[in-house]
Amino acid sequence: LSLPPNQGRLSGCINDSDTIIGLLRSVFRFEDSQIRRLRDDTPGLMPTRKNMMEAFRWLTGGASVGDEMFLHYSGHGGRQKDANGDEATGMDDTLIPCDFQTAGQIVDDDLYATLVQSLPRGCKLWVILDCCHSGTALDLPYKINVADGGKSVTCVKAAARHTVAPATADVIMISGCEDTQTSADIQGGAMGVARAAGAMTTAFKRCLTPTVSCIDLLLNMRKFLKQHR
């Protein structure tokens, strides 16, 4: 999701999508029939709120034991006032579809219900959110804290949300930043990329291998980004 000029346009989102689809095909051997893509430069594939929610339901619908799913989002993220009182900060994280001015933003409560709560036990979902204000965009019950330059990694319980049922599937999300931060774009020539891209997606590409652990992937991505500030 890049948005038109003069409306907060981002430079690298579609390039990020190309990068991730290339990884899915070459590293993980996904077939084209297993991939659904939305992009705002192609009629019929526009990332409207309706199309995004339908794509999320397509991804998780019919999931069963042993299934693994992957979601990548590169675009705008935002925050808006929490409407149901389940956020300790008083704010919901959001994804911003191309028709947000008329259809509204997609709040973290909707993302949790569609992508997390709907999944059965025994399946796994990987989520990469390369957007601003994405730290707790899935409202997952645990988060990773990294300290001492990566020497200390701890898993801590997030603030309880009493209005939702707990998740039963394994869901792992890597976000581009914390809730109160913005995620960075890079231009062609930076970080060794030829075209504009999201910094986080670029780090993910550079650090991903078929055998890397989640913790090592996270630490390696952080190290890569620090080295290329």
Short mmCIF file of C-alpha atoms in Angstrom, two decimals:
data_model
loop_
_atom_site.label_atom_id
_atom_site.label_comp_id
_atom_site.label_asym_id
_atom_site.label_seq_id
_atom_site.Cartn_x
_atom_site.Cartn_y
_atom_site.Cartn_z
CA LEU A 1 0.00 0.00 0.00
CA SER A 2 1.74 3.17 -1.22
CA LEU A 3 -1.13 5.70 -1.55
CA PRO A 4 -1.24 8.39 -4.28
CA PRO A 5 1.16 11.37 -4.42
CA ASN A 6 0.41 14.12 -1.87
CA GLN A 7 -1.54 11.64 0.30
CA GLY A 8 1.36 10.28 2.33
CA ARG A 9 2.82 8.24 -0.52
CA LEU A 10 5.47 5.67 0.39
CA SER A 11 8.17 4.73 -2.09
CA GLY A 12 8.98 1.11 -1.44
CA CYS A 13 5.83 -0.83 -0.59
CA ILE A 14 5.27 -2.54 -3.93
CA ASN A 15 8.99 -3.30 -4.15
CA ASP A 16 8.72 -4.88 -0.70
CA SER A 17 5.86 -7.03 -1.93
CA ASP A 18 7.96 -8.16 -4.91
CA THR A 19 10.78 -9.02 -2.50
CA ILE A 20 8.60 -11.11 -0.19
CA ILE A 21 6.89 -13.00 -3.00
CA GLY A 22 10.31 -13.79 -4.42
CA LEU A 23 11.32 -15.22 -1.03
CA LEU A 24 8.16 -17.27 -0.75
CA ARG A 25 8.79 -18.79 -4.17
CA SER A 26 12.56 -19.31 -4.03
CA VAL A 27 13.24 -20.09 -0.36
CA PHE A 28 10.01 -21.74 0.76
CA ARG A 29 8.75 -23.11 -2.57
CA PHE A 30 5.30 -21.56 -2.43
CA GLU A 31 3.17 -22.02 -5.54
CA ASP A 32 1.43 -19.02 -7.10
CA SER A 33 -1.93 -20.55 -6.18
CA GLN A 34 -0.90 -20.35 -2.52
CA ILE A 35 -0.22 -16.61 -2.65
CA ARG A 36 -2.71 -13.74 -2.60
CA ARG A 37 -1.44 -10.24 -3.21
CA LEU A 38 -2.96 -6.76 -3.04
CA ARG A 39 -1.23 -3.68 -4.49
CA ASP A 40 -2.48 -0.19 -5.13
CA ASP A 41 -1.11 0.17 -8.66
CA THR A 42 -3.28 -2.55 -10.19
CA PRO A 43 -7.06 -2.31 -10.68
CA GLY A 44 -8.73 -5.35 -9.17
CA LEU A 45 -5.96 -5.80 -6.59
CA MET A 46 -6.51 -2.58 -4.66
CA PRO A 47 -5.93 -2.84 -0.88
CA THR A 48 -9.30 -1.48 0.14
CA ARG A 49 -10.56 -2.26 3.61
CA LYS A 50 -12.98 -4.83 2.19
CA ASN A 51 -10.32 -6.52 0.05
CA MET A 52 -7.79 -6.59 2.89
CA MET A 53 -10.25 -8.18 5.30
CA GLU A 54 -11.28 -10.72 2.65
CA ALA A 55 -7.62 -11.56 2.03
CA PHE A 56 -7.07 -12.10 5.76
CA ARG A 57 -10.06 -14.44 5.88
CA TRP A 58 -8.77 -16.28 2.78
CA LEU A 59 -5.43 -16.80 4.53
CA THR A 60 -6.82 -18.22 7.76
CA GLY A 61 -10.06 -19.80 6.53
CA GLY A 62 -10.05 -23.57 6.67
CA ALA A 63 -6.76 -23.74 8.56
CA SER A 64 -6.12 -27.05 10.29
CA VAL A 65 -3.49 -28.84 12.34
CA GLY A 66 -0.05 -28.68 10.70
CA ASP A 67 -0.79 -25.71 8.46
CA GLU A 68 1.69 -22.80 8.30
CA MET A 69 0.68 -19.41 6.94
CA PHE A 70 2.57 -16.21 6.21
CA LEU A 71 1.39 -12.60 6.03
CA HIS A 72 3.46 -9.60 4.99
CA TYR A 73 2.20 -6.01 5.05
CA SER A 74 4.15 -3.01 3.82
CA GLY A 75 2.28 0.27 3.98
CA HIS A 76 0.86 2.82 6.36
CA GLY A 77 0.13 2.06 9.99
CA GLY A 78 -1.56 4.36 12.42
CA ARG A 79 -3.21 4.78 15.80
CA GLN A 80 -6.68 5.83 16.82
CA LYS A 81 -8.62 6.13 20.04
CA ASP A 82 -9.56 2.79 21.57
CA ALA A 83 -13.33 2.39 21.27
CA ASN A 84 -13.94 -0.54 23.66
CA GLY A 85 -11.58 0.10 26.55
CA ASP A 86 -9.34 -2.94 26.09
CA GLU A 87 -6.09 -1.03 25.52
CA ALA A 88 -4.02 0.12 28.50
CA THR A 89 -2.70 3.02 26.42
CA GLY A 90 -6.15 4.11 25.29
CA MET A 91 -5.09 3.71 21.65
CA ASP A 92 -5.59 1.02 19.00
CA ASP A 93 -2.90 0.24 16.44
CA THR A 94 -4.24 0.26 12.88
CA LEU A 95 -3.48 -0.70 9.30
CA ILE A 96 -4.53 1.96 6.81
CA PRO A 97 -6.27 0.75 3.61
CA CYS A 98 -6.35 2.87 0.47
CA ASP A 99 -9.99 3.85 1.10
CA PHE A 100 -9.54 4.65 4.79
CA GLN A 101 -11.13 8.07 4.41
CA THR A 102 -14.49 6.46 3.64
CA ALA A 103 -14.19 2.87 4.93
CA GLY A 104 -12.09 3.52 8.03
CA GLN A 105 -8.90 1.96 9.31
CA ILE A 106 -8.42 -1.68 10.32
CA VAL A 107 -7.92 -1.77 14.09
CA ASP A 108 -5.91 -4.29 16.04
CA ASP A 109 -9.09 -5.79 17.52
CA ASP A 110 -10.21 -6.78 14.00
CA LEU A 111 -6.76 -8.13 13.16
CA TYR A 112 -6.76 -10.28 16.30
CA ALA A 113 -10.25 -11.64 15.65
CA THR A 114 -9.56 -12.44 11.99
CA LEU A 115 -5.93 -13.54 12.00
CA VAL A 116 -5.32 -14.90 15.49
CA GLN A 117 -8.47 -15.90 17.34
CA SER A 118 -9.93 -17.70 14.32
CA LEU A 119 -7.00 -20.15 14.03
CA PRO A 120 -7.23 -23.62 15.57
CA ARG A 121 -4.62 -25.18 17.82
CA GLY A 122 -1.79 -26.89 15.97
CA CYS A 123 -1.25 -24.42 13.14
CA LYS A 124 1.21 -21.54 12.84
CA LEU A 125 0.99 -18.01 11.42
CA TRP A 126 3.98 -15.79 10.70
CA VAL A 127 3.27 -12.06 10.35
CA ILE A 128 5.64 -9.33 9.15
CA LEU A 129 4.30 -5.78 9.59
CA ASP A 130 6.57 -3.19 7.98
CA CYS A 131 4.60 -0.13 9.01
CA CYS A 132 4.43 2.58 11.64
CA HIS A 133 2.84 2.02 15.06
CA SER A 134 2.86 -1.75 14.66
CA GLY A 135 4.39 -2.98 17.93
CA THR A 136 1.25 -4.65 19.28
CA ALA A 137 -0.88 -4.55 16.16
CA LEU A 138 -2.06 -8.14 16.64
CA ASP A 139 -2.70 -7.79 20.38
CA LEU A 140 -0.66 -10.94 21.06
CA PRO A 141 -0.39 -12.06 24.69
CA TYR A 142 3.44 -12.08 24.81
CA LYS A 143 6.23 -9.90 23.49
CA ILE A 144 10.00 -10.13 23.21
CA ASN A 145 12.24 -7.63 24.99
CA VAL A 146 15.81 -7.30 23.71
CA ALA A 147 18.39 -5.61 25.92
CA ASP A 148 22.15 -5.20 26.29
CA GLY A 149 22.76 -5.05 22.56
CA GLY A 150 21.06 -8.36 21.98
CA LYS A 151 22.79 -10.20 24.81
CA SER A 152 19.59 -10.43 26.83
CA VAL A 153 16.33 -11.64 25.29
CA THR A 154 13.24 -12.17 27.44
CA CYS A 155 9.65 -13.09 26.72
CA VAL A 156 7.20 -11.06 28.79
CA LYS A 157 3.44 -11.22 29.17
CA ALA A 158 1.59 -8.31 27.64
CA ALA A 159 -1.22 -6.51 29.41
CA ALA A 160 -4.28 -8.77 29.64
CA ARG A 161 -7.24 -8.06 27.38
CA HIS A 162 -10.28 -9.35 29.24
CA THR A 163 -12.74 -8.86 26.39
CA VAL A 164 -11.34 -11.54 24.06
CA ALA A 165 -10.84 -15.28 24.15
CA PRO A 166 -7.19 -16.45 24.24
CA ALA A 167 -5.47 -17.63 21.08
CA THR A 168 -4.77 -21.34 20.64
CA ALA A 169 -2.57 -21.33 17.50
CA ASP A 170 1.10 -20.36 17.34
CA VAL A 171 1.28 -16.79 16.00
CA ILE A 172 4.60 -14.99 15.62
CA MET A 173 4.78 -11.35 14.56
CA ILE A 174 7.80 -9.20 13.76
CA SER A 175 6.97 -5.51 13.61
CA GLY A 176 8.86 -2.62 12.10
CA CYS A 177 8.69 -0.54 15.27
CA GLU A 178 6.99 -0.06 18.62
CA ASP A 179 3.46 1.31 18.99
CA THR A 180 4.66 4.89 19.44
CA GLN A 181 7.35 4.77 16.74
CA THR A 182 7.48 5.12 12.97
CA SER A 183 8.95 2.59 10.56
CA ALA A 184 11.63 3.68 8.10
CA ASP A 185 11.73 3.79 4.30
CA ILE A 186 15.03 3.61 2.42
CA GLN A 187 15.84 4.86 -1.04
CA GLY A 188 17.58 2.99 -3.83
CA GLY A 189 21.30 2.65 -3.14
CA ALA A 190 20.90 2.35 0.64
CA MET A 191 21.46 -0.96 2.43
CA GLY A 192 22.53 -2.51 -0.85
CA VAL A 193 19.11 -2.30 -2.51
CA ALA A 194 18.62 -1.02 -6.05
CA ARG A 195 15.08 0.29 -5.48
CA ALA A 196 13.24 2.05 -2.67
CA ALA A 197 12.14 -0.33 0.07
CA GLY A 198 11.11 -0.65 3.69
CA ALA A 199 14.09 -0.91 6.00
CA MET A 200 12.52 -3.74 7.96
CA THR A 201 11.60 -5.79 4.89
CA THR A 202 15.14 -5.33 3.60
CA ALA A 203 16.58 -6.58 6.90
CA PHE A 204 14.19 -9.55 6.82
CA LYS A 205 15.37 -10.50 3.32
CA ARG A 206 19.04 -10.20 4.23
CA CYS A 207 18.77 -12.24 7.43
CA LEU A 208 16.28 -14.94 6.49
CA THR A 209 17.43 -18.50 5.86
CA PRO A 210 15.41 -21.73 5.76
CA THR A 211 16.89 -22.84 9.09
CA VAL A 212 17.26 -19.62 11.13
CA SER A 213 15.48 -19.58 14.50
CA CYS A 214 12.98 -16.86 15.38
CA ILE A 215 15.26 -15.33 17.99
CA ASP A 216 18.32 -15.36 15.73
CA LEU A 217 16.29 -13.85 12.90
CA LEU A 218 15.11 -11.03 15.14
CA LEU A 219 18.58 -10.37 16.55
CA ASN A 220 20.22 -10.50 13.13
CA MET A 221 17.65 -8.07 11.71
CA ARG A 222 18.26 -5.63 14.55
CA LYS A 223 22.01 -5.90 14.06
CA PHE A 224 21.67 -5.34 10.30
CA LEU A 225 19.53 -2.23 10.81
CA LYS A 226 21.93 -0.78 13.38
CA GLN A 227 24.86 -1.34 11.04
CA HIS A 228 23.07 0.49 8.22
CA ARG A 229 21.64 3.49 10.00
#
